[in-house]
mmCIF file of N, CA and C in Angstrom:
data_model
loop_
_atom_site.group_PDB
_atom_site.id
_atom_site.type_symbol
_atom_site.label_atom_id
_atom_site.label_comp_id
_atom_site.label_asym_id
_atom_site.label_seq_id
_atom_site.Cartn_x
_atom_site.Cartn_y
_atom_site.Cartn_z
ATOM 1 N N UNK S 114 -22.184 15.413 -12.985
ATOM 2 C CA UNK S 114 -21.947 15.107 -11.912
ATOM 3 C C UNK S 114 -20.863 13.702 -11.485
ATOM 4 N N UNK S 115 -19.812 14.958 -10.871
ATOM 5 C CA UNK S 115 -18.970 14.369 -10.470
ATOM 6 C C UNK S 115 -19.403 13.484 -9.367
ATOM 7 N N UNK S 116 -18.060 11.922 -9.681
ATOM 8 C CA UNK S 116 -18.274 11.593 -8.420
ATOM 9 C C UNK S 116 -18.072 11.702 -7.140
ATOM 10 N N UNK S 117 -18.612 11.283 -5.994
ATOM 11 C CA UNK S 117 -18.215 11.969 -4.709
ATOM 12 C C UNK S 117 -17.256 10.525 -4.141
ATOM 13 N N UNK S 118 -16.334 11.199 -3.989
ATOM 14 C CA UNK S 118 -15.096 10.506 -2.726
ATOM 15 C C UNK S 118 -15.457 10.442 -1.398
ATOM 16 N N UNK S 119 -15.891 9.266 -0.762
ATOM 17 C CA UNK S 119 -15.977 9.347 0.834
ATOM 18 C C UNK S 119 -14.710 8.458 1.029
ATOM 19 N N UNK S 120 -14.452 9.203 1.872
ATOM 20 C CA UNK S 120 -13.002 9.039 3.227
ATOM 21 C C UNK S 120 -13.142 7.567 3.365
ATOM 22 N N UNK S 121 -12.380 6.660 3.521
ATOM 23 C CA UNK S 121 -12.026 5.622 3.978
ATOM 24 C C UNK S 121 -11.695 5.691 5.669
ATOM 25 N N UNK S 122 -11.462 4.641 6.644
ATOM 26 C CA UNK S 122 -10.563 5.293 7.940
ATOM 27 C C UNK S 122 -9.334 4.535 7.941
ATOM 28 N N UNK S 123 -7.951 4.469 8.233
ATOM 29 C CA UNK S 123 -7.155 4.706 8.712
ATOM 30 C C UNK S 123 -6.867 2.916 8.800
ATOM 31 N N UNK S 124 -6.059 1.975 8.007
ATOM 32 C CA UNK S 124 -5.854 0.864 9.019
ATOM 33 C C UNK S 124 -5.297 1.021 9.994
ATOM 34 N N UNK S 125 -5.548 -0.312 11.106
ATOM 35 C CA UNK S 125 -4.299 -0.056 12.119
ATOM 36 C C UNK S 125 -2.925 0.047 11.868
ATOM 37 N N UNK S 126 -2.239 0.963 12.173
ATOM 38 C CA UNK S 126 -0.802 1.213 11.743
ATOM 39 C C UNK S 126 0.358 0.174 12.592
ATOM 40 N N UNK S 127 -0.274 -0.060 13.861
ATOM 41 C CA UNK S 127 0.398 -0.481 14.747
ATOM 42 C C UNK S 127 0.024 -2.500 14.771
ATOM 43 N N UNK S 128 -0.174 -2.765 13.638
ATOM 44 C CA UNK S 128 -0.142 -4.120 13.062
ATOM 45 C C UNK S 128 0.794 -4.268 12.488
ATOM 46 N N UNK S 129 1.757 -4.983 12.201
ATOM 47 C CA UNK S 129 2.748 -5.839 10.957
ATOM 48 C C UNK S 129 2.038 -5.254 9.916
ATOM 49 N N UNK S 130 3.202 -4.935 9.140
ATOM 50 C CA UNK S 130 2.575 -4.493 7.238
ATOM 51 C C UNK S 130 2.651 -5.384 6.128
ATOM 52 N N UNK S 131 1.647 -5.607 5.895
ATOM 53 C CA UNK S 131 1.088 -6.937 4.774
ATOM 54 C C UNK S 131 0.289 -6.200 3.158
ATOM 55 N N UNK S 132 0.611 -7.150 2.752
ATOM 56 C CA UNK S 132 0.325 -5.960 0.813
ATOM 57 C C UNK S 132 -1.461 -5.620 1.160
ATOM 58 N N UNK S 133 -1.811 -6.886 2.005
ATOM 59 C CA UNK S 133 -3.084 -6.195 2.080
ATOM 60 C C UNK S 133 -3.715 -4.551 3.336
ATOM 61 N N UNK S 134 -2.902 -4.678 4.507
ATOM 62 C CA UNK S 134 -3.139 -3.523 4.984
ATOM 63 C C UNK S 134 -2.655 -2.671 4.241
ATOM 64 N N UNK S 135 -1.402 -2.522 3.646
ATOM 65 C CA UNK S 135 -0.460 -1.411 2.270
ATOM 66 C C UNK S 135 -1.672 -1.463 1.806
ATOM 67 N N UNK S 136 -2.062 -2.053 1.229
ATOM 68 C CA UNK S 136 -3.633 -1.265 -0.010
ATOM 69 C C UNK S 136 -4.939 -0.564 0.948
ATOM 70 N N UNK S 137 -4.865 -1.022 2.195
ATOM 71 C CA UNK S 137 -6.086 -0.622 2.619
ATOM 72 C C UNK S 137 -5.718 0.996 2.715
ATOM 73 N N UNK S 138 -3.984 0.931 3.404
ATOM 74 C CA UNK S 138 -3.729 2.533 3.381
ATOM 75 C C UNK S 138 -3.582 3.060 2.099
ATOM 76 N N UNK S 139 -3.354 2.736 1.217
ATOM 77 C CA UNK S 139 -3.435 3.262 0.123
ATOM 78 C C UNK S 139 -4.682 4.076 -0.424
ATOM 79 N N UNK S 140 -5.740 3.284 -0.201
ATOM 80 C CA UNK S 140 -7.044 3.292 -0.123
ATOM 81 C C UNK S 140 -7.912 4.286 0.759
ATOM 82 N N UNK S 141 -7.235 4.236 1.963
ATOM 83 C CA UNK S 141 -7.232 5.427 2.781
ATOM 84 C C UNK S 141 -6.563 6.850 2.685
ATOM 85 N N UNK S 142 -5.770 6.961 1.866
ATOM 86 C CA UNK S 142 -5.044 8.332 1.790
ATOM 87 C C UNK S 142 -5.586 8.561 0.669
ATOM 88 N N UNK S 143 -5.655 7.778 -0.710
ATOM 89 C CA UNK S 143 -6.520 8.233 -1.639
ATOM 90 C C UNK S 143 -7.689 8.993 -1.342
ATOM 91 N N UNK S 144 -8.427 8.069 -0.743
ATOM 92 C CA UNK S 144 -10.049 8.917 -0.598
ATOM 93 C C UNK S 144 -9.805 10.416 0.568
ATOM 94 N N UNK S 145 -8.709 10.435 0.721
ATOM 95 C CA UNK S 145 -8.492 11.240 1.956
ATOM 96 C C UNK S 145 -8.044 12.359 1.251
ATOM 97 N N UNK S 146 -7.637 12.475 -0.005
ATOM 98 C CA UNK S 146 -7.111 13.650 -1.008
ATOM 99 C C UNK S 146 -8.092 13.843 -1.579
ATOM 100 N N UNK S 147 -9.464 12.859 -1.383
ATOM 101 C CA UNK S 147 -10.187 14.036 -2.298
ATOM 102 C C UNK S 147 -10.390 13.006 -3.698
ATOM 103 N N UNK S 148 -9.743 11.999 -4.131
ATOM 104 C CA UNK S 148 -9.281 11.375 -5.841
ATOM 105 C C UNK S 148 -10.209 9.815 -5.745
ATOM 106 N N UNK S 149 -10.804 10.320 -7.024
ATOM 107 C CA UNK S 149 -11.486 9.163 -7.662
ATOM 108 C C UNK S 149 -10.103 7.720 -7.865
ATOM 109 N N UNK S 150 -10.700 6.477 -7.996
ATOM 110 C CA UNK S 150 -9.987 5.587 -8.353
ATOM 111 C C UNK S 150 -9.479 6.310 -9.812
ATOM 112 N N UNK S 151 -10.474 6.365 -10.741
ATOM 113 C CA UNK S 151 -9.572 7.216 -12.230
ATOM 114 C C UNK S 151 -9.173 8.123 -12.262
ATOM 115 N N UNK S 152 -8.966 9.176 -11.425
ATOM 116 C CA UNK S 152 -8.379 10.280 -11.170
ATOM 117 C C UNK S 152 -6.873 9.882 -10.614
ATOM 118 N N UNK S 153 -7.072 8.848 -9.547
ATOM 119 C CA UNK S 153 -5.619 8.851 -8.679
ATOM 120 C C UNK S 153 -4.607 7.947 -9.799
ATOM 121 N N UNK S 154 -5.459 6.489 -10.686
ATOM 122 C CA UNK S 154 -4.486 5.791 -11.465
ATOM 123 C C UNK S 154 -3.960 6.939 -12.830
ATOM 124 N N UNK S 155 -4.946 7.881 -13.077
ATOM 125 C CA UNK S 155 -4.286 8.614 -14.266
ATOM 126 C C UNK S 155 -2.979 9.332 -13.845
ATOM 127 N N UNK S 156 -3.505 9.984 -12.470
ATOM 128 C CA UNK S 156 -1.950 11.007 -11.525
ATOM 129 C C UNK S 156 -1.025 9.495 -11.361
ATOM 130 N N UNK S 157 -0.796 8.642 -11.302
ATOM 131 C CA UNK S 157 0.191 7.949 -11.003
ATOM 132 C C UNK S 157 0.483 7.016 -11.829
ATOM 133 N N UNK S 158 -0.208 7.054 -12.984
ATOM 134 C CA UNK S 158 0.732 6.859 -14.332
ATOM 135 C C UNK S 158 0.325 5.091 -14.413
ATOM 136 N N UNK S 159 -0.870 4.424 -13.609
ATOM 137 C CA UNK S 159 -1.206 3.121 -13.787
ATOM 138 C C UNK S 159 -2.715 2.916 -14.331
ATOM 139 N N UNK S 160 -3.223 2.097 -14.705
ATOM 140 C CA UNK S 160 -4.556 1.616 -14.777
ATOM 141 C C UNK S 160 -5.120 1.424 -13.788
ATOM 142 N N UNK S 161 -6.362 1.532 -14.075
ATOM 143 C CA UNK S 161 -7.263 1.653 -12.869
ATOM 144 C C UNK S 161 -7.786 0.130 -12.184
ATOM 145 N N UNK S 162 -7.054 -0.716 -12.931
ATOM 146 C CA UNK S 162 -7.277 -2.512 -12.206
ATOM 147 C C UNK S 162 -5.881 -2.562 -11.471
ATOM 148 N N UNK S 163 -4.879 -1.645 -12.134
ATOM 149 C CA UNK S 163 -3.854 -1.729 -11.223
ATOM 150 C C UNK S 163 -3.528 -1.054 -9.883
ATOM 151 N N UNK S 164 -4.419 -0.047 -9.686
ATOM 152 C CA UNK S 164 -4.848 0.424 -8.604
ATOM 153 C C UNK S 164 -5.442 0.059 -7.400
ATOM 154 N N UNK S 165 -6.420 -0.687 -8.258
ATOM 155 C CA UNK S 165 -8.027 -1.415 -7.871
ATOM 156 C C UNK S 165 -6.999 -2.524 -7.269
ATOM 157 N N UNK S 166 -6.652 -3.310 -7.944
ATOM 158 C CA UNK S 166 -5.452 -4.358 -7.453
ATOM 159 C C UNK S 166 -5.200 -4.350 -6.388
ATOM 160 N N UNK S 167 -4.344 -2.868 -6.329
ATOM 161 C CA UNK S 167 -3.395 -2.464 -5.140
ATOM 162 C C UNK S 167 -4.356 -2.161 -4.107
ATOM 163 N N UNK S 168 -5.321 -1.758 -4.013
ATOM 164 C CA UNK S 168 -5.770 -1.349 -2.700
ATOM 165 C C UNK S 168 -7.003 -2.769 -2.234
ATOM 166 N N UNK S 169 -6.833 -3.600 -3.073
ATOM 167 C CA UNK S 169 -7.439 -5.022 -2.992
ATOM 168 C C UNK S 169 -6.471 -5.827 -1.807
ATOM 169 N N UNK S 170 -5.402 -5.421 -2.182
ATOM 170 C CA UNK S 170 -4.283 -6.128 -1.756
ATOM 171 C C UNK S 170 -4.056 -7.625 -2.213
ATOM 172 N N UNK S 171 -4.271 -7.183 -3.692
ATOM 173 C CA UNK S 171 -3.769 -8.490 -4.753
ATOM 174 C C UNK S 171 -2.372 -8.840 -4.881
ATOM 175 N N UNK S 172 -1.874 -10.294 -4.165
ATOM 176 C CA UNK S 172 -0.279 -10.475 -4.027
ATOM 177 C C UNK S 172 0.853 -10.347 -5.615
ATOM 178 N N UNK S 173 -0.120 -10.557 -6.991
ATOM 179 C CA UNK S 173 0.510 -10.652 -7.722
ATOM 180 C C UNK S 173 0.549 -9.034 -8.713
ATOM 181 N N UNK S 174 0.378 -7.546 -7.798
ATOM 182 C CA UNK S 174 0.654 -6.589 -8.484
ATOM 183 C C UNK S 174 2.103 -6.796 -8.115
ATOM 184 N N UNK S 175 2.970 -5.891 -9.539
ATOM 185 C CA UNK S 175 4.168 -5.348 -9.636
ATOM 186 C C UNK S 175 4.758 -4.264 -8.829
ATOM 187 N N UNK S 176 5.793 -4.954 -8.163
ATOM 188 C CA UNK S 176 6.527 -4.044 -6.835
ATOM 189 C C UNK S 176 6.868 -2.803 -7.898
ATOM 190 N N UNK S 177 7.161 -2.245 -9.116
ATOM 191 C CA UNK S 177 6.826 -1.265 -9.783
ATOM 192 C C UNK S 177 5.651 -0.595 -9.791
ATOM 193 N N UNK S 178 5.137 -0.560 -9.772
ATOM 194 C CA UNK S 178 3.552 -0.364 -10.310
ATOM 195 C C UNK S 178 2.965 0.181 -8.726
ATOM 196 N N UNK S 179 3.456 -0.704 -7.432
ATOM 197 C CA UNK S 179 2.845 -0.129 -6.455
ATOM 198 C C UNK S 179 3.873 0.984 -5.602
ATOM 199 N N UNK S 180 5.233 1.197 -6.474
ATOM 200 C CA UNK S 180 6.480 2.498 -5.849
ATOM 201 C C UNK S 180 5.582 3.560 -6.627
ATOM 202 N N UNK S 181 5.226 3.380 -7.894
ATOM 203 C CA UNK S 181 4.918 4.476 -8.701
ATOM 204 C C UNK S 181 3.250 5.215 -7.969
ATOM 205 N N UNK S 182 2.466 4.305 -7.705
ATOM 206 C CA UNK S 182 0.996 4.855 -6.682
ATOM 207 C C UNK S 182 1.782 5.250 -5.033
ATOM 208 N N UNK S 183 2.421 4.538 -4.426
ATOM 209 C CA UNK S 183 3.291 5.218 -3.092
ATOM 210 C C UNK S 183 3.543 6.277 -3.472
ATOM 211 N N UNK S 184 4.298 6.505 -3.921
ATOM 212 C CA UNK S 184 5.210 7.787 -4.256
ATOM 213 C C UNK S 184 4.887 9.056 -4.782
ATOM 214 N N UNK S 185 3.189 9.012 -6.208
ATOM 215 C CA UNK S 185 3.013 10.041 -6.646
ATOM 216 C C UNK S 185 1.606 10.248 -5.390
ATOM 217 N N UNK S 186 0.649 9.471 -4.220
ATOM 218 C CA UNK S 186 -0.117 9.840 -3.569
ATOM 219 C C UNK S 186 0.765 10.215 -2.316
ATOM 220 N N UNK S 187 2.336 10.753 -1.875
ATOM 221 C CA UNK S 187 3.045 11.114 -0.972
ATOM 222 C C UNK S 187 3.037 10.397 0.241
ATOM 223 N N UNK S 188 3.062 9.005 -0.166
ATOM 224 C CA UNK S 188 3.416 7.791 0.931
ATOM 225 C C UNK S 188 5.197 7.085 1.526
ATOM 226 N N UNK S 189 5.248 7.412 2.602
ATOM 227 C CA UNK S 189 6.536 6.989 2.664
ATOM 228 C C UNK S 189 6.547 5.674 3.746
ATOM 229 N N UNK S 190 7.951 5.050 2.785
ATOM 230 C CA UNK S 190 7.465 3.627 3.704
ATOM 231 C C UNK S 190 9.196 3.871 3.885
ATOM 232 N N UNK S 191 9.410 3.228 5.233
ATOM 233 C CA UNK S 191 10.437 3.490 5.684
ATOM 234 C C UNK S 191 10.940 1.908 6.582
ATOM 235 N N UNK S 192 12.357 1.234 6.657
ATOM 236 C CA UNK S 192 12.630 -0.013 7.137
ATOM 237 C C UNK S 192 13.639 0.607 8.637
ATOM 238 N N UNK S 193 13.191 -0.156 9.705
ATOM 239 C CA UNK S 193 13.764 -0.159 10.774
ATOM 240 C C UNK S 193 14.792 -1.164 10.767
ATOM 241 N N UNK S 194 15.860 -0.848 11.130
ATOM 242 C CA UNK S 194 16.919 -2.278 11.678
ATOM 243 C C UNK S 194 16.288 -2.920 12.885
ATOM 244 N N UNK S 195 16.656 -4.468 13.250
ATOM 245 C CA UNK S 195 15.962 -5.023 13.966
ATOM 246 C C UNK S 195 17.044 -5.149 15.425
ATOM 247 N N UNK S 196 16.111 -4.811 16.596
ATOM 248 C CA UNK S 196 17.110 -4.911 17.469
ATOM 249 C C UNK S 196 17.667 -6.149 17.927
ATOM 250 N N UNK S 197 18.236 -6.448 18.765
ATOM 251 C CA UNK S 197 19.496 -8.308 19.099
ATOM 252 C C UNK S 197 18.071 -8.789 19.338
ATOM 253 N N UNK S 198 17.033 -8.354 19.942
ATOM 254 C CA UNK S 198 16.003 -8.972 21.408
ATOM 255 C C UNK S 198 14.900 -9.499 19.510
ATOM 256 N N UNK S 199 14.393 -8.890 18.407
ATOM 257 C CA UNK S 199 13.532 -9.241 17.386
ATOM 258 C C UNK S 199 14.027 -10.028 16.134
ATOM 259 N N UNK S 200 15.987 -10.716 16.550
ATOM 260 C CA UNK S 200 16.551 -11.916 15.583
ATOM 261 C C UNK S 200 15.520 -12.709 15.476
ATOM 262 N N UNK S 201 15.759 -13.287 14.054
ATOM 263 C CA UNK S 201 14.943 -14.333 14.070
ATOM 264 C C UNK S 201 15.827 -15.830 14.507
ATOM 265 N N UNK S 202 15.568 -16.344 14.807
ATOM 266 C CA UNK S 202 16.542 -17.668 15.363
ATOM 267 C C UNK S 202 16.400 -19.065 14.179
ATOM 268 N N UNK S 203 17.411 -19.092 13.753
ATOM 269 C CA UNK S 203 16.970 -19.851 12.513
ATOM 270 C C UNK S 203 17.869 -21.681 12.911
ATOM 271 N N UNK S 204 18.105 -22.203 12.184
ATOM 272 C CA UNK S 204 18.926 -23.905 13.200
ATOM 273 C C UNK S 204 19.603 -23.801 11.687
ATOM 274 N N UNK S 205 20.801 -23.680 11.804
ATOM 275 C CA UNK S 205 21.892 -24.390 11.009
ATOM 276 C C UNK S 205 22.075 -25.213 10.609
ATOM 277 N N UNK S 206 21.405 -26.017 11.243
ATOM 278 C CA UNK S 206 22.162 -27.640 10.954
ATOM 279 C C UNK S 206 21.328 -28.285 9.798
ATOM 280 N N UNK S 207 22.491 -28.658 8.813
ATOM 281 C CA UNK S 207 21.827 -29.554 8.057
ATOM 282 C C UNK S 207 21.161 -31.225 7.946
ATOM 283 N N UNK S 208 19.802 -31.465 7.368
ATOM 284 C CA UNK S 208 19.554 -32.923 6.968
ATOM 285 C C UNK S 208 19.815 -33.363 6.449
#
């Protein structure tokens, strides 16, 4: 009997992105595609443990592995140029 995949809910995408939230989105996307973790790992060309680590938000995941997974699952990432009001202020004075 095949394993049943239970879809997870999408994380709140209005919050700032961090590794944990990205992992939650990877799990959401995988389960919405009705893929077991084993099938998704095979499709992405990564180990089951690597995919599990991504979904759990483990911070030591290799960036190349993360990009393999998000590309194969059809997840798009993009960057926005910060506007003038969101610039980080720095103190250029050296001690």
